[in-house]
Rosetta silent file (secondary structure, phi, psi, omega in degrees, C-alpha in Angstrom):
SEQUENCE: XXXXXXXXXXXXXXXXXXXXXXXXXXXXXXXXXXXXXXXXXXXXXXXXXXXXXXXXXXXXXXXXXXXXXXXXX
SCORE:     score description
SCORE:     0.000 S_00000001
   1 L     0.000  -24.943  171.051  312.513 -120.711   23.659 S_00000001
   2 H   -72.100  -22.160 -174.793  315.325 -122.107   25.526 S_00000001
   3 H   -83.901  -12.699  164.912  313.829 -122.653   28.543 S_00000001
   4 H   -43.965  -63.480  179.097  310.652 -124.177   26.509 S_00000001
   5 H   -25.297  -82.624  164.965  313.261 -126.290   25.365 S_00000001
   6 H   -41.294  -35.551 -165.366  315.020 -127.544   28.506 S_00000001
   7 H   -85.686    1.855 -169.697  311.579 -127.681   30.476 S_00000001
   8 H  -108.105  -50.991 -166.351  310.513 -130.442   27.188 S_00000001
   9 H   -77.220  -65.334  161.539  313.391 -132.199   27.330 S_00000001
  10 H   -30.850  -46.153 -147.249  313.219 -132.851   31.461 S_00000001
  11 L  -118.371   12.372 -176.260  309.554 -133.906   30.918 S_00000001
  12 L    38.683   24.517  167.995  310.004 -135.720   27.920 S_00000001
  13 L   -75.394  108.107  171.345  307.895 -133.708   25.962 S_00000001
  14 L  -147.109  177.450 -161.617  308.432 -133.559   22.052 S_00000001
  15 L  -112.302  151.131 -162.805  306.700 -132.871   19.047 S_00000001
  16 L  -140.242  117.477 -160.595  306.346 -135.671   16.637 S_00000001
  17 H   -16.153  -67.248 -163.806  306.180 -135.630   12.428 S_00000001
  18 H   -69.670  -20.509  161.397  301.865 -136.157   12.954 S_00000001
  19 H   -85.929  -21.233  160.988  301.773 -133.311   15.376 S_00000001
  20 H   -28.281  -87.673 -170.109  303.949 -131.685   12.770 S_00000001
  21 H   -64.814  -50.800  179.667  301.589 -132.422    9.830 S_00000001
  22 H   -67.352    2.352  156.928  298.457 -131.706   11.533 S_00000001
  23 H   -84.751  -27.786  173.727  299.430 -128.487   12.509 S_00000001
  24 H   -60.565  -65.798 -163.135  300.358 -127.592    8.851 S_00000001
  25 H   -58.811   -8.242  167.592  297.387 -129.325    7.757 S_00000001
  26 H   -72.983  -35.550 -172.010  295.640 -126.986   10.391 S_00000001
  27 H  -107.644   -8.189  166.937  297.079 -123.706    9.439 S_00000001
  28 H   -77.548  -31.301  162.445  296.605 -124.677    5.395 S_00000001
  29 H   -50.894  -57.591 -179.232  292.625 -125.125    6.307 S_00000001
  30 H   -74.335  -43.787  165.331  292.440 -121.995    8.331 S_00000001
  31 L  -121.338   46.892  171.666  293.924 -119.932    5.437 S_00000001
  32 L    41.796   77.341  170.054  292.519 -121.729    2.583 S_00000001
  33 L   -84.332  169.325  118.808  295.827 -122.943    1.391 S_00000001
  34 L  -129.260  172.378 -118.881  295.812 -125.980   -0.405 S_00000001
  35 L   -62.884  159.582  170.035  296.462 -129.431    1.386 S_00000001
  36 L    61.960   -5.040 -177.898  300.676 -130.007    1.123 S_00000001
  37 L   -83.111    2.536 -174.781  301.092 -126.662   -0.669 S_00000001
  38 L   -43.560 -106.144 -155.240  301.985 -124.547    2.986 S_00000001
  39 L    -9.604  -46.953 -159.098  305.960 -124.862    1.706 S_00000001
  40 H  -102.836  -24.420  133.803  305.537 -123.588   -1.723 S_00000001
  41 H   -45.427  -67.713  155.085  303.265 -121.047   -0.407 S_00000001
  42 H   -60.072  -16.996  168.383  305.427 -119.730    1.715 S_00000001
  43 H   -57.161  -44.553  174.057  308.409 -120.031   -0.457 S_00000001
  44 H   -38.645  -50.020  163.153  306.016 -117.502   -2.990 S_00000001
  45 L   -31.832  -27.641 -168.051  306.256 -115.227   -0.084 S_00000001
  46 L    67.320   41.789 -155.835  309.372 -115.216    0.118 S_00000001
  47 L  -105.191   76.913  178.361  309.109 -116.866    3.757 S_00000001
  48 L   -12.720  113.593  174.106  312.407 -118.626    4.887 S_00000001
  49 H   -58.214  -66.718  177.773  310.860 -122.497    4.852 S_00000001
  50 H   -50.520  -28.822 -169.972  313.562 -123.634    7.823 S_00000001
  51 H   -75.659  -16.106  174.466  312.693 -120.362    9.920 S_00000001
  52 H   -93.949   -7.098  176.075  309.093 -121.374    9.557 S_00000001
  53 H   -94.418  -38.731  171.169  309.020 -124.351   10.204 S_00000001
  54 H   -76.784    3.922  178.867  311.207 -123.991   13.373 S_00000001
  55 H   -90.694  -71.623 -157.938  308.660 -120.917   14.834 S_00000001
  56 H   -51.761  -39.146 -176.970  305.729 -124.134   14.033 S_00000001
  57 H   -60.426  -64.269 -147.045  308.142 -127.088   15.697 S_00000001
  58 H   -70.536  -33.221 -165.305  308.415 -124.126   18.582 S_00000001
  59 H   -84.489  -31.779  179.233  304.665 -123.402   18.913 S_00000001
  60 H   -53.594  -46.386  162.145  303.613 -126.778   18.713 S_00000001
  61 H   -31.585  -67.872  157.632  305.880 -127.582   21.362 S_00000001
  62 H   -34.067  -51.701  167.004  304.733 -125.189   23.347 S_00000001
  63 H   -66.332  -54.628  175.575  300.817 -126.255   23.039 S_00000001
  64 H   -54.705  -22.298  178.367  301.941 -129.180   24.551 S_00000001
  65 H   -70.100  -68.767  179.011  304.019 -128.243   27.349 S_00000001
  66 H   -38.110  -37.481 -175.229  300.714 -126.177   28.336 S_00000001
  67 H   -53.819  -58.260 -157.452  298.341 -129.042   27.909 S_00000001
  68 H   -58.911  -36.194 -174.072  300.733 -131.413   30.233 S_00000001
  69 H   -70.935  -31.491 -174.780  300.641 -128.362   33.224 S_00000001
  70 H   -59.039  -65.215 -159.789  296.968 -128.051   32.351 S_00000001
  71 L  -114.198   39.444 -139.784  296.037 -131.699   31.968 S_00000001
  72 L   -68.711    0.172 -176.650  298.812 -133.124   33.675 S_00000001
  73 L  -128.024    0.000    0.000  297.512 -137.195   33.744 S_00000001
């Protein structure tokens, strides 16, 4: 993840609160959550909230990095 990191940060790539919430609002849809309850779900779980939210920050991140070598204009 660091070099995700570093290569985002050269390239001015970052993830932003609405790519945030639509990926939550993506992954509550796909496993019939319901909407704004992802946190309190996972909290039932017993799912660290910050560690999950920074592997989601990290993937999201990630789709994007791919896009820009993919789709680069």
């Amino acid at each position: 993840e660091t070099l995700q990191a570093q290569y985002a940060k050269q390239n001015k790539i970052e993830v932003t609160e609405a790519d945030f919430t639509r990926m939550i609002a993506d992954l509550e849809k796909q496993n019939n959550i319901p909407p704004g309850s992802f946190q309190q779900t996972l909290k039932s779980k017993n799912v660290p909230i910050e560690s999950a939210m920074d592997q989601l920050r990290a993937r999201v991140l990630m789709q994007k990095i791919i896009r820009r070598a993919v789709l680069p204009y």
